[in-house]
Amino acid sequence: MKIITIIGARPQFIKAGSVSREIAKHKAITEVIIHTGQHFDTNMSEVFFDEMKIPKPNYNLDINGLGHGAMTGQMLEKIEQVLLKEKPDWVMVYGDTNSTLAGALSASKLHIKVAHIEAGLRSFNIKMPEEINRILTDRISKLLFCPTDTAVENLKKEGFYQFDCNIINSGDVMLDGAIFYKELAQQPKIELQDKYILCTVHRAENTDDPLRLKTIFKALNKIAQETQVILPLHPRTKNIIQKLQIDITDLTIISPVGYLEMVWLINNTQLVMTDSGGLQKEAFFFKKPCITLRDETEWIELLKTGWNKLVSPTTAEAIYSAYHLALESKGKTVNPYGEGHASKRIIEALLNTV
């Protein structure tokens, strides 16, 4: 069996790495990895792949820095060329990026079976490009690997049991990765106090709205008077902050860190504050309370179990209040994302599907 894995962003490499390590145990499977280049990252050198124990891509398409239409179109063209050459049995895609949709579409039009990992996730915000990518990719996939019962239920409500596909609650491959990388975590070379809050802000819904962004940093500055706030700052967010002349002097601003350093920071923080989807789950994996600075989240389980607090960044007082409440309470002891064996279930299902 030949599987082509399509990925275009650092988080997808980390997730795919868990599945690739499982694939390596099976001599009957050959994996070919395509990196679309969607999220250009100068740090993704050979050292990155060696440290992360991730197979190096067989193909680098180098498609980045374009609008949604141009990017997806170029990916369709180049991925199709690779598929015609490699003739795989399956194309495996992850999550909800343009790379995900382009890979699924390319395979579908060539009548190659698609396996979608992280299927069934919904924010119910159709204005998000990611939501469109999720829905369309799910619809043309043969195997839908859902990370949670909620994701399975979403597909059921949308009528997927009427389609020619198999829906499987595999558990979450991100949990597989968190367990694996916890042992490899590296302390970053930054000045840390005994207690700190880890924060990230990068989503367009916050960074492109001056009022929301100013509100977030007003709250963070107030929190920093009590507890150190560590903020790995993306260059794009940094440029916007400088343009709006937002005060960040009370915060501990650091450059974006590698994944192994990020795992260490998550594992040792008191609390995570973020607008990132993946970081919400990683906080839970390490049993850290999380405040999500958004209007909605795909990870409903975390809200229901009390590990995550959803706070729309409209007032600094609401964020500050949520910070204190989160420190004082922990969520229920539950495992909505499985036990860390998602990769094994995914490969077993692929081998057993005709």
PDB file of N, CA and C in Angstrom, residues 90 141-145 155 160-161 163-168 349 352-354:
ATOM      1  N   TRP A  90      -3.881   5.771  -1.311  1.00  0.00           N
ATOM      2  CA  TRP A  90      -4.562   6.724  -0.439  1.00  0.00           C
ATOM      3  C   TRP A  90      -3.841   8.068  -0.452  1.00  0.00           C
ATOM      4  N   SER A 141     -14.067  12.733   1.400  1.00  0.00           N
ATOM      5  CA  SER A 141     -13.159  11.758   2.003  1.00  0.00           C
ATOM      6  C   SER A 141     -13.843  10.406   2.174  1.00  0.00           C
ATOM      7  N   LYS A 142     -13.061   9.359   2.028  1.00  0.00           N
ATOM      8  CA  LYS A 142     -13.547   7.990   2.206  1.00  0.00           C
ATOM      9  C   LYS A 142     -13.481   7.564   3.670  1.00  0.00           C
ATOM     10  N   LEU A 143     -12.374   7.916   4.327  1.00  0.00           N
ATOM     11  CA  LEU A 143     -12.212   7.633   5.748  1.00  0.00           C
ATOM     12  C   LEU A 143     -12.157   8.949   6.506  1.00  0.00           C
ATOM     13  N   LEU A 144     -13.033   9.089   7.498  1.00  0.00           N
ATOM     14  CA  LEU A 144     -13.120  10.310   8.289  1.00  0.00           C
ATOM     15  C   LEU A 144     -12.694   9.971   9.714  1.00  0.00           C
ATOM     16  N   PHE A 145     -11.475  10.366  10.063  1.00  0.00           N
ATOM     17  CA  PHE A 145     -10.937  10.075  11.389  1.00  0.00           C
ATOM     18  C   PHE A 145     -11.228  11.249  12.321  1.00  0.00           C
ATOM     19  N   LEU A 155     -20.771  15.175  12.134  1.00  0.00           N
ATOM     20  CA  LEU A 155     -20.925  14.524  10.832  1.00  0.00           C
ATOM     21  C   LEU A 155     -22.273  13.810  10.730  1.00  0.00           C
ATOM     22  N   PHE A 160     -23.767  12.504   7.103  1.00  0.00           N
ATOM     23  CA  PHE A 160     -22.645  11.776   6.515  1.00  0.00           C
ATOM     24  C   PHE A 160     -22.838  10.262   6.517  1.00  0.00           C
ATOM     25  N   TYR A 161     -23.724   9.755   7.379  1.00  0.00           N
ATOM     26  CA  TYR A 161     -23.956   8.313   7.374  1.00  0.00           C
ATOM     27  C   TYR A 161     -24.694   7.860   6.113  1.00  0.00           C
ATOM     28  N   PHE A 163     -23.566   8.848   3.167  1.00  0.00           N
ATOM     29  CA  PHE A 163     -22.567   8.923   2.112  1.00  0.00           C
ATOM     30  C   PHE A 163     -21.677   7.681   2.112  1.00  0.00           C
ATOM     31  N   ASP A 164     -20.921   7.511   1.040  1.00  0.00           N
ATOM     32  CA  ASP A 164     -20.009   6.375   0.909  1.00  0.00           C
ATOM     33  C   ASP A 164     -18.699   6.685   1.638  1.00  0.00           C
ATOM     34  N   CYS A 165     -18.751   6.590   2.951  1.00  0.00           N
ATOM     35  CA  CYS A 165     -17.563   6.880   3.757  1.00  0.00           C
ATOM     36  C   CYS A 165     -17.671   6.128   5.069  1.00  0.00           C
ATOM     37  N   ASN A 166     -16.554   6.017   5.761  1.00  0.00           N
ATOM     38  CA  ASN A 166     -16.516   5.414   7.081  1.00  0.00           C
ATOM     39  C   ASN A 166     -16.098   6.467   8.099  1.00  0.00           C
ATOM     40  N   ILE A 167     -16.873   6.603   9.152  1.00  0.00           N
ATOM     41  CA  ILE A 167     -16.592   7.573  10.211  1.00  0.00           C
ATOM     42  C   ILE A 167     -16.040   6.821  11.413  1.00  0.00           C
ATOM     43  N   ILE A 168     -14.842   7.216  11.850  1.00  0.00           N
ATOM     44  CA  ILE A 168     -14.157   6.494  12.920  1.00  0.00           C
ATOM     45  C   ILE A 168     -13.678   7.485  13.981  1.00  0.00           C
ATOM     46  N   ALA A 349      -7.163   1.028  10.452  1.00  0.00           N
ATOM     47  CA  ALA A 349      -8.338   1.252   9.605  1.00  0.00           C
ATOM     48  C   ALA A 349      -7.948   1.332   8.134  1.00  0.00           C
ATOM     49  N   ASN A 352      -7.328  -2.091   6.753  1.00  0.00           N
ATOM     50  CA  ASN A 352      -8.527  -2.931   6.690  1.00  0.00           C
ATOM     51  C   ASN A 352      -9.606  -2.399   5.773  1.00  0.00           C
ATOM     52  N   THR A 353      -9.343  -1.285   5.090  1.00  0.00           N
ATOM     53  CA  THR A 353     -10.324  -0.707   4.182  1.00  0.00           C
ATOM     54  C   THR A 353      -9.948  -0.999   2.745  1.00  0.00           C
ATOM     55  N   VAL A 354     -10.880  -1.580   2.015  1.00  0.00           N
ATOM     56  CA  VAL A 354     -10.624  -1.932   0.615  1.00  0.00           C
ATOM     57  C   VAL A 354     -10.783  -0.687  -0.256  1.00  0.00           C
TER      58      VAL A 354
END
